[in-house]
mmCIF file of C-alpha atoms in Angstrom:
data_model
loop_
_atom_site.group_PDB
_atom_site.id
_atom_site.type_symbol
_atom_site.label_atom_id
_atom_site.label_comp_id
_atom_site.label_asym_id
_atom_site.label_seq_id
_atom_site.Cartn_x
_atom_site.Cartn_y
_atom_site.Cartn_z
ATOM 1 C CA UNK A 1 12.302 -5.690 -3.798
ATOM 2 C CA UNK A 2 13.550 -9.172 -2.963
ATOM 3 C CA UNK A 3 14.198 -10.655 0.462
ATOM 4 C CA UNK A 4 16.847 -13.354 0.625
ATOM 5 C CA UNK A 5 17.094 -15.884 3.459
ATOM 6 C CA UNK A 6 20.798 -16.627 3.431
ATOM 7 C CA UNK A 7 22.309 -20.041 4.089
ATOM 8 C CA UNK A 8 24.045 -19.024 7.309
ATOM 9 C CA UNK A 9 22.762 -20.494 10.577
ATOM 10 C CA UNK A 10 24.175 -18.110 13.163
ATOM 11 C CA UNK A 11 24.901 -18.390 16.870
ATOM 12 C CA UNK A 12 25.101 -15.284 19.056
ATOM 13 C CA UNK A 13 27.321 -15.260 22.114
ATOM 14 C CA UNK A 14 29.057 -13.103 24.671
ATOM 15 C CA UNK A 15 32.680 -13.466 25.778
ATOM 16 C CA UNK A 16 33.618 -11.965 29.129
ATOM 17 C CA UNK A 17 36.636 -9.677 29.024
ATOM 18 C CA UNK A 18 38.425 -11.613 31.737
ATOM 19 C CA UNK A 19 38.190 -14.792 29.649
ATOM 20 C CA UNK A 20 39.432 -13.364 26.361
ATOM 21 C CA UNK A 21 42.844 -15.007 26.813
ATOM 22 C CA UNK A 22 41.208 -18.429 26.380
ATOM 23 C CA UNK A 23 39.875 -17.502 22.933
ATOM 24 C CA UNK A 24 42.802 -15.591 21.454
ATOM 25 C CA UNK A 25 43.929 -18.397 19.125
ATOM 26 C CA UNK A 26 40.486 -19.318 17.687
ATOM 27 C CA UNK A 27 39.585 -15.645 17.268
ATOM 28 C CA UNK A 28 42.798 -14.957 15.355
ATOM 29 C CA UNK A 29 41.942 -17.901 13.135
ATOM 30 C CA UNK A 30 38.445 -16.523 12.494
ATOM 31 C CA UNK A 31 39.776 -13.011 11.896
ATOM 32 C CA UNK A 32 42.604 -13.789 9.543
ATOM 33 C CA UNK A 33 42.281 -17.412 8.374
ATOM 34 C CA UNK A 34 38.564 -18.027 7.770
ATOM 35 C CA UNK A 35 39.349 -20.518 5.005
ATOM 36 C CA UNK A 36 40.960 -22.777 7.617
ATOM 37 C CA UNK A 37 37.657 -23.138 9.467
ATOM 38 C CA UNK A 38 35.268 -22.562 6.530
ATOM 39 C CA UNK A 39 33.532 -19.764 8.427
ATOM 40 C CA UNK A 40 31.630 -17.439 6.085
ATOM 41 C CA UNK A 41 29.796 -15.267 8.612
ATOM 42 C CA UNK A 42 31.796 -13.742 11.469
ATOM 43 C CA UNK A 43 31.248 -10.565 13.464
ATOM 44 C CA UNK A 44 33.059 -9.407 16.608
ATOM 45 C CA UNK A 45 31.960 -6.302 18.517
ATOM 46 C CA UNK A 46 33.743 -4.957 21.576
ATOM 47 C CA UNK A 47 31.669 -2.951 24.050
ATOM 48 C CA UNK A 48 32.418 -1.806 27.615
ATOM 49 C CA UNK A 49 30.719 -4.936 28.979
ATOM 50 C CA UNK A 50 32.046 -7.764 26.820
ATOM 51 C CA UNK A 51 32.670 -9.036 23.308
ATOM 52 C CA UNK A 52 29.648 -10.013 21.223
ATOM 53 C CA UNK A 53 30.287 -12.611 18.528
ATOM 54 C CA UNK A 54 27.896 -13.622 15.760
ATOM 55 C CA UNK A 55 29.132 -16.511 13.636
ATOM 56 C CA UNK A 56 27.931 -19.444 11.602
ATOM 57 C CA UNK A 57 28.010 -23.053 12.727
ATOM 58 C CA UNK A 58 31.410 -23.758 11.174
ATOM 59 C CA UNK A 59 32.904 -20.852 13.087
ATOM 60 C CA UNK A 60 31.090 -21.787 16.285
ATOM 61 C CA UNK A 61 32.910 -25.126 16.277
ATOM 62 C CA UNK A 62 36.174 -23.230 16.802
ATOM 63 C CA UNK A 63 35.142 -21.803 20.178
ATOM 64 C CA UNK A 64 35.486 -24.095 23.205
ATOM 65 C CA UNK A 65 32.732 -23.833 25.829
ATOM 66 C CA UNK A 66 33.819 -22.235 29.081
ATOM 67 C CA UNK A 67 32.549 -20.283 32.059
ATOM 68 C CA UNK A 68 33.475 -17.098 30.175
ATOM 69 C CA UNK A 69 31.108 -17.689 27.260
ATOM 70 C CA UNK A 70 27.325 -17.136 27.227
ATOM 71 C CA UNK A 71 25.455 -18.425 24.181
ATOM 72 C CA UNK A 72 21.948 -17.339 23.221
ATOM 73 C CA UNK A 73 19.772 -20.445 23.128
ATOM 74 C CA UNK A 74 18.423 -19.792 19.623
ATOM 75 C CA UNK A 75 19.860 -20.334 16.183
ATOM 76 C CA UNK A 76 19.422 -17.229 14.015
ATOM 77 C CA UNK A 77 18.818 -16.970 10.277
ATOM 78 C CA UNK A 78 20.109 -14.063 8.205
ATOM 79 C CA UNK A 79 17.860 -11.951 5.980
ATOM 80 C CA UNK A 80 19.092 -9.535 3.334
ATOM 81 C CA UNK A 81 17.041 -7.086 1.284
ATOM 82 C CA UNK A 82 18.055 -6.964 -2.369
ATOM 83 C CA UNK A 83 16.986 -4.129 -4.655
ATOM 84 C CA UNK A 84 17.275 -4.222 -8.450
ATOM 85 C CA UNK A 85 18.923 -7.609 -8.373
ATOM 86 C CA UNK A 86 21.740 -6.812 -5.959
ATOM 87 C CA UNK A 87 22.338 -5.780 -2.379
ATOM 88 C CA UNK A 88 23.270 -2.156 -1.611
ATOM 89 C CA UNK A 89 26.998 -1.445 -1.690
ATOM 90 C CA UNK A 90 28.903 1.153 0.287
ATOM 91 C CA UNK A 91 28.020 2.725 3.611
ATOM 92 C CA UNK A 92 26.130 5.566 1.928
ATOM 93 C CA UNK A 93 23.574 2.952 0.880
ATOM 94 C CA UNK A 94 23.383 1.152 4.208
ATOM 95 C CA UNK A 95 21.080 2.093 7.013
ATOM 96 C CA UNK A 96 18.426 0.334 9.000
ATOM 97 C CA UNK A 97 16.048 3.202 8.277
ATOM 98 C CA UNK A 98 15.949 2.100 4.631
ATOM 99 C CA UNK A 99 14.158 -1.103 5.660
ATOM 100 C CA UNK A 100 12.364 0.211 8.747
ATOM 101 C CA UNK A 101 8.879 0.372 7.252
ATOM 102 C CA UNK A 102 9.089 -2.711 5.045
ATOM 103 C CA UNK A 103 10.846 -5.171 7.390
ATOM 104 C CA UNK A 104 11.508 -3.924 10.916
ATOM 105 C CA UNK A 105 8.087 -2.455 11.754
ATOM 106 C CA UNK A 106 5.977 -5.362 10.374
ATOM 107 C CA UNK A 107 8.075 -7.934 12.229
ATOM 108 C CA UNK A 108 7.763 -5.964 15.464
ATOM 109 C CA UNK A 109 3.977 -5.855 15.011
ATOM 110 C CA UNK A 110 3.959 -9.650 14.686
ATOM 111 C CA UNK A 111 6.097 -10.057 17.798
ATOM 112 C CA UNK A 112 9.183 -11.284 15.979
ATOM 113 C CA UNK A 113 12.385 -10.394 17.805
ATOM 114 C CA UNK A 114 15.201 -9.281 15.495
ATOM 115 C CA UNK A 115 18.882 -8.471 15.736
ATOM 116 C CA UNK A 116 20.514 -6.056 13.305
ATOM 117 C CA UNK A 117 24.016 -6.078 11.902
ATOM 118 C CA UNK A 118 24.888 -3.256 9.543
ATOM 119 C CA UNK A 119 28.115 -3.561 7.577
ATOM 120 C CA UNK A 120 29.904 -1.232 5.182
ATOM 121 C CA UNK A 121 28.405 -3.190 2.294
ATOM 122 C CA UNK A 122 24.847 -3.968 3.417
ATOM 123 C CA UNK A 123 22.462 -4.580 6.321
ATOM 124 C CA UNK A 124 21.533 -7.948 7.769
ATOM 125 C CA UNK A 125 18.402 -8.740 9.782
ATOM 126 C CA UNK A 126 18.738 -11.782 12.051
ATOM 127 C CA UNK A 127 15.610 -13.686 13.077
ATOM 128 C CA UNK A 128 15.303 -16.833 15.142
ATOM 129 C CA UNK A 129 14.980 -19.963 13.069
ATOM 130 C CA UNK A 130 11.760 -20.950 14.797
ATOM 131 C CA UNK A 131 10.180 -17.623 13.792
ATOM 132 C CA UNK A 132 10.770 -18.127 10.071
ATOM 133 C CA UNK A 133 7.152 -19.148 9.243
ATOM 134 C CA UNK A 134 5.865 -15.926 10.818
ATOM 135 C CA UNK A 135 8.541 -13.899 9.044
ATOM 136 C CA UNK A 136 7.578 -15.306 5.641
ATOM 137 C CA UNK A 137 3.844 -14.775 6.173
ATOM 138 C CA UNK A 138 4.438 -11.248 7.437
ATOM 139 C CA UNK A 139 6.722 -10.087 4.617
ATOM 140 C CA UNK A 140 5.414 -12.061 1.620
ATOM 141 C CA UNK A 141 3.066 -9.238 0.618
ATOM 142 C CA UNK A 142 5.939 -6.750 0.389
ATOM 143 C CA UNK A 143 8.758 -8.902 -0.992
ATOM 144 C CA UNK A 144 9.550 -11.705 -3.364
ATOM 145 C CA UNK A 145 11.226 -14.092 -0.920
ATOM 146 C CA UNK A 146 14.047 -16.463 -1.813
ATOM 147 C CA UNK A 147 15.925 -19.004 0.237
ATOM 148 C CA UNK A 148 19.536 -19.597 -0.711
ATOM 149 C CA UNK A 149 20.486 -23.267 -0.929
ATOM 150 C CA UNK A 150 23.840 -24.487 -2.225
ATOM 151 C CA UNK A 151 24.481 -21.150 -3.864
ATOM 152 C CA UNK A 152 21.099 -21.004 -5.644
ATOM 153 C CA UNK A 153 18.132 -18.767 -4.846
ATOM 154 C CA UNK A 154 14.950 -20.826 -4.470
ATOM 155 C CA UNK A 155 11.598 -18.957 -4.431
ATOM 156 C CA UNK A 156 9.654 -19.278 -1.181
ATOM 157 C CA UNK A 157 5.883 -18.936 -0.940
ATOM 158 C CA UNK A 158 3.567 -18.620 2.041
ATOM 159 C CA UNK A 159 2.428 -22.168 1.425
ATOM 160 C CA UNK A 160 5.973 -23.370 2.059
ATOM 161 C CA UNK A 161 5.796 -21.930 5.572
ATOM 162 C CA UNK A 162 2.159 -22.531 6.450
ATOM 163 C CA UNK A 163 2.998 -25.397 8.758
ATOM 164 C CA UNK A 164 3.682 -23.891 12.152
ATOM 165 C CA UNK A 165 2.502 -20.368 11.360
ATOM 166 C CA UNK A 166 1.169 -18.578 14.405
ATOM 167 C CA UNK A 167 -1.340 -15.761 14.307
ATOM 168 C CA UNK A 168 0.008 -12.528 15.813
ATOM 169 C CA UNK A 169 -0.815 -11.919 19.434
ATOM 170 C CA UNK A 170 -2.768 -8.943 20.600
ATOM 171 C CA UNK A 171 -0.746 -5.780 20.226
ATOM 172 C CA UNK A 172 1.130 -4.608 23.298
ATOM 173 C CA UNK A 173 3.093 -1.434 23.791
ATOM 174 C CA UNK A 174 6.827 -2.087 23.538
ATOM 175 C CA UNK A 175 9.133 -0.976 26.319
ATOM 176 C CA UNK A 176 10.696 2.375 25.482
ATOM 177 C CA UNK A 177 14.329 2.056 26.465
ATOM 178 C CA UNK A 178 16.509 5.011 27.485
ATOM 179 C CA UNK A 179 19.106 6.182 24.987
ATOM 180 C CA UNK A 180 22.564 7.598 25.588
ATOM 181 C CA UNK A 181 25.003 9.331 23.280
ATOM 182 C CA UNK A 182 28.745 9.031 23.973
ATOM 183 C CA UNK A 183 30.985 11.804 22.715
ATOM 184 C CA UNK A 184 33.120 9.562 20.460
ATOM 185 C CA UNK A 185 33.119 10.247 16.728
ATOM 186 C CA UNK A 186 33.106 7.021 14.717
ATOM 187 C CA UNK A 187 34.298 5.948 11.274
ATOM 188 C CA UNK A 188 32.692 3.234 9.141
ATOM 189 C CA UNK A 189 35.350 1.578 7.013
ATOM 190 C CA UNK A 190 36.275 -1.363 4.873
ATOM 191 C CA UNK A 191 39.564 -2.844 3.703
ATOM 192 C CA UNK A 192 40.336 -4.999 0.709
ATOM 193 C CA UNK A 193 40.755 -8.622 1.867
ATOM 194 C CA UNK A 194 44.248 -8.857 0.367
ATOM 195 C CA UNK A 195 45.402 -5.893 2.480
ATOM 196 C CA UNK A 196 44.108 -7.350 5.761
ATOM 197 C CA UNK A 197 47.539 -8.838 6.636
ATOM 198 C CA UNK A 198 49.041 -5.349 6.441
ATOM 199 C CA UNK A 199 46.873 -4.150 9.343
ATOM 200 C CA UNK A 200 46.774 -7.450 11.234
ATOM 201 C CA UNK A 201 49.233 -6.380 13.925
ATOM 202 C CA UNK A 202 47.301 -3.169 14.593
ATOM 203 C CA UNK A 203 43.964 -5.021 14.686
ATOM 204 C CA UNK A 204 45.357 -7.484 17.205
ATOM 205 C CA UNK A 205 46.666 -4.633 19.334
ATOM 206 C CA UNK A 206 43.338 -2.782 19.305
ATOM 207 C CA UNK A 207 41.169 -5.844 19.953
ATOM 208 C CA UNK A 208 43.287 -7.684 22.500
ATOM 209 C CA UNK A 209 45.648 -5.223 24.171
ATOM 210 C CA UNK A 210 44.061 -1.777 24.183
ATOM 211 C CA UNK A 211 41.769 -2.266 27.139
ATOM 212 C CA UNK A 212 40.566 0.646 29.217
ATOM 213 C CA UNK A 213 38.397 0.360 32.329
ATOM 214 C CA UNK A 214 34.703 0.183 31.383
ATOM 215 C CA UNK A 215 32.900 3.474 31.906
ATOM 216 C CA UNK A 216 29.671 3.327 33.816
ATOM 217 C CA UNK A 217 26.640 4.680 31.924
ATOM 218 C CA UNK A 218 25.215 7.920 33.218
ATOM 219 C CA UNK A 219 21.866 7.787 34.964
ATOM 220 C CA UNK A 220 18.746 9.004 33.237
ATOM 221 C CA UNK A 221 19.964 8.549 29.684
ATOM 222 C CA UNK A 222 22.397 11.489 29.784
ATOM 223 C CA UNK A 223 25.435 11.696 27.558
ATOM 224 C CA UNK A 224 28.496 9.549 28.169
ATOM 225 C CA UNK A 225 31.945 11.082 27.878
ATOM 226 C CA UNK A 226 33.115 8.255 25.633
ATOM 227 C CA UNK A 227 32.647 4.537 25.107
ATOM 228 C CA UNK A 228 34.787 1.536 24.249
ATOM 229 C CA UNK A 229 33.424 0.289 20.928
ATOM 230 C CA UNK A 230 35.051 -1.537 18.030
ATOM 231 C CA UNK A 231 33.301 -3.739 15.478
ATOM 232 C CA UNK A 232 34.819 -6.061 12.879
ATOM 233 C CA UNK A 233 32.934 -8.303 10.478
ATOM 234 C CA UNK A 234 34.097 -10.705 7.798
ATOM 235 C CA UNK A 235 31.049 -11.941 5.924
ATOM 236 C CA UNK A 236 31.295 -13.831 2.648
ATOM 237 C CA UNK A 237 34.687 -12.270 2.005
ATOM 238 C CA UNK A 238 33.664 -8.659 2.697
ATOM 239 C CA UNK A 239 35.262 -6.790 5.596
ATOM 240 C CA UNK A 240 33.595 -4.034 7.600
ATOM 241 C CA UNK A 241 35.093 -2.102 10.524
ATOM 242 C CA UNK A 242 33.671 0.483 12.925
ATOM 243 C CA UNK A 243 36.141 2.350 15.116
ATOM 244 C CA UNK A 244 36.295 5.740 16.767
ATOM 245 C CA UNK A 245 38.235 8.533 15.085
ATOM 246 C CA UNK A 246 41.068 8.394 17.628
ATOM 247 C CA UNK A 247 41.620 4.681 17.013
ATOM 248 C CA UNK A 248 41.608 5.246 13.250
ATOM 249 C CA UNK A 249 44.682 7.460 13.583
ATOM 250 C CA UNK A 250 46.684 4.382 14.590
ATOM 251 C CA UNK A 251 46.059 2.687 11.221
ATOM 252 C CA UNK A 252 47.720 3.475 7.871
ATOM 253 C CA UNK A 253 45.193 5.757 6.187
ATOM 254 C CA UNK A 254 45.937 4.519 2.678
ATOM 255 C CA UNK A 255 44.610 1.025 3.509
ATOM 256 C CA UNK A 256 41.323 2.043 5.131
ATOM 257 C CA UNK A 257 38.546 2.723 2.638
ATOM 258 C CA UNK A 258 35.517 4.838 3.426
ATOM 259 C CA UNK A 259 32.805 6.660 1.517
ATOM 260 C CA UNK A 260 33.821 9.569 -0.684
ATOM 261 C CA UNK A 261 32.411 12.046 1.833
ATOM 262 C CA UNK A 262 34.470 10.560 4.658
ATOM 263 C CA UNK A 263 31.776 11.588 7.120
ATOM 264 C CA UNK A 264 31.976 10.849 10.829
ATOM 265 C CA UNK A 265 29.220 9.238 12.850
ATOM 266 C CA UNK A 266 27.873 9.567 16.394
ATOM 267 C CA UNK A 267 26.357 6.777 18.452
ATOM 268 C CA UNK A 268 23.004 6.307 20.113
ATOM 269 C CA UNK A 269 23.218 3.474 22.621
ATOM 270 C CA UNK A 270 19.908 1.822 23.483
ATOM 271 C CA UNK A 271 19.147 0.304 26.882
ATOM 272 C CA UNK A 272 19.632 1.313 30.501
ATOM 273 C CA UNK A 273 19.708 -2.353 31.524
ATOM 274 C CA UNK A 274 20.674 -5.351 29.363
ATOM 275 C CA UNK A 275 18.069 -6.014 26.685
ATOM 276 C CA UNK A 276 16.369 -9.370 26.315
ATOM 277 C CA UNK A 277 16.461 -11.528 23.185
ATOM 278 C CA UNK A 278 12.734 -12.203 23.513
ATOM 279 C CA UNK A 279 11.807 -8.534 23.498
ATOM 280 C CA UNK A 280 10.332 -7.205 20.264
ATOM 281 C CA UNK A 281 10.349 -3.703 18.830
ATOM 282 C CA UNK A 282 13.741 -2.525 20.105
ATOM 283 C CA UNK A 283 15.118 -1.845 16.630
ATOM 284 C CA UNK A 284 11.796 -0.344 15.550
ATOM 285 C CA UNK A 285 11.971 2.069 18.495
ATOM 286 C CA UNK A 286 14.960 3.713 16.818
ATOM 287 C CA UNK A 287 14.433 2.956 13.146
ATOM 288 C CA UNK A 288 10.850 4.141 12.702
ATOM 289 C CA UNK A 289 11.223 7.722 13.992
ATOM 290 C CA UNK A 290 14.478 8.160 12.069
ATOM 291 C CA UNK A 291 12.894 6.822 8.881
ATOM 292 C CA UNK A 292 10.059 9.321 9.319
ATOM 293 C CA UNK A 293 12.539 12.217 9.030
ATOM 294 C CA UNK A 294 14.816 10.436 6.513
ATOM 295 C CA UNK A 295 17.899 10.131 8.752
ATOM 296 C CA UNK A 296 20.029 7.103 7.939
ATOM 297 C CA UNK A 297 21.351 4.893 10.718
ATOM 298 C CA UNK A 298 23.952 2.157 10.871
ATOM 299 C CA UNK A 299 22.790 -0.375 13.459
ATOM 300 C CA UNK A 300 24.660 -3.028 15.443
ATOM 301 C CA UNK A 301 22.931 -5.260 17.983
ATOM 302 C CA UNK A 302 25.066 -6.815 20.704
ATOM 303 C CA UNK A 303 24.442 -9.368 23.435
ATOM 304 C CA UNK A 304 23.348 -6.765 25.987
ATOM 305 C CA UNK A 305 22.655 -3.475 24.195
ATOM 306 C CA UNK A 306 21.903 -2.025 20.759
ATOM 307 C CA UNK A 307 23.880 0.699 19.016
ATOM 308 C CA UNK A 308 22.810 3.018 16.208
ATOM 309 C CA UNK A 309 25.311 5.238 14.416
ATOM 310 C CA UNK A 310 23.951 8.369 12.754
ATOM 311 C CA UNK A 311 25.717 11.103 10.738
ATOM 312 C CA UNK A 312 27.456 13.497 13.113
ATOM 313 C CA UNK A 313 25.590 16.573 11.898
ATOM 314 C CA UNK A 314 22.259 14.951 12.764
ATOM 315 C CA UNK A 315 22.966 13.734 16.315
ATOM 316 C CA UNK A 316 21.230 16.609 18.134
ATOM 317 C CA UNK A 317 18.072 16.196 16.078
ATOM 318 C CA UNK A 318 18.151 12.434 16.616
ATOM 319 C CA UNK A 319 18.496 12.697 20.393
ATOM 320 C CA UNK A 320 15.686 15.258 20.584
ATOM 321 C CA UNK A 321 13.489 13.058 18.390
ATOM 322 C CA UNK A 322 14.048 9.942 20.495
ATOM 323 C CA UNK A 323 13.647 11.776 23.795
ATOM 324 C CA UNK A 324 10.359 13.252 22.581
ATOM 325 C CA UNK A 325 9.194 9.748 21.640
ATOM 326 C CA UNK A 326 10.075 8.512 25.130
ATOM 327 C CA UNK A 327 8.231 11.358 26.825
ATOM 328 C CA UNK A 328 5.129 10.812 24.705
ATOM 329 C CA UNK A 329 5.217 7.093 25.512
ATOM 330 C CA UNK A 330 5.176 7.528 29.255
#
């Protein structure tokens, strides 16, 4: 398999709900007119707490600083695993568990913090730019690594990253975070870029005007009744959307494309308190046990919490598996 370090240099930020009005115009531009700002990597995820945005430097220029915006202090690079000469396509092929053993677990062992962004088309692993030497040394034995520059894939060797490489620290046990499972049933969808204008009004309504009061998480990792969650990404021309089944009913069904099975997904939400960007092993906490039993997961990191979507029929097994892991780790 090949590992590609994409050209995008990504910033990760949080927008407070009360300040969304200040960003309506630039967000509409990023959503529907990316060619106007030359943004090629844009992701917006709504959670009960805030809006998480991941976007490249061109897109970041569109967002004015304000008291409502928190920006992670690191610049993140985007990794993509390519098999047989091309990235996986379609949400049946996506899933962080597919790369759990080869990417996620080794990076966690070498204390590299990662963010995950699954899309309908593929999965992206985000690592901090300063960690790239460690990433290359850690994964070079498993992958042929390429760095994309000006549209070309340039081979990368360990020697290219030897300057600044740090030996891994002594192993420490990662924090086992509580998990919760809201009752929503989610859809993973895509739309053809030329049909995006046809659902623009509905997208605007859902993202900017369909607010409900945030629900407080239950104590002790128990189930939530439901959760506010909506994710939209526009990356290199490909669109990916995650919405709950009730929200999907508001859209014209003939324009929303999903896998042939049309399966629904349930969420596992990771973290009782906001997670830290410096913490390692959060994704591995979920991905490794699911990979061991061959359950696929669609994973979206946000500014405060992580979210894994698993096929609806497997949610009970997943919750039992993760709870057992927590109990054994105490």
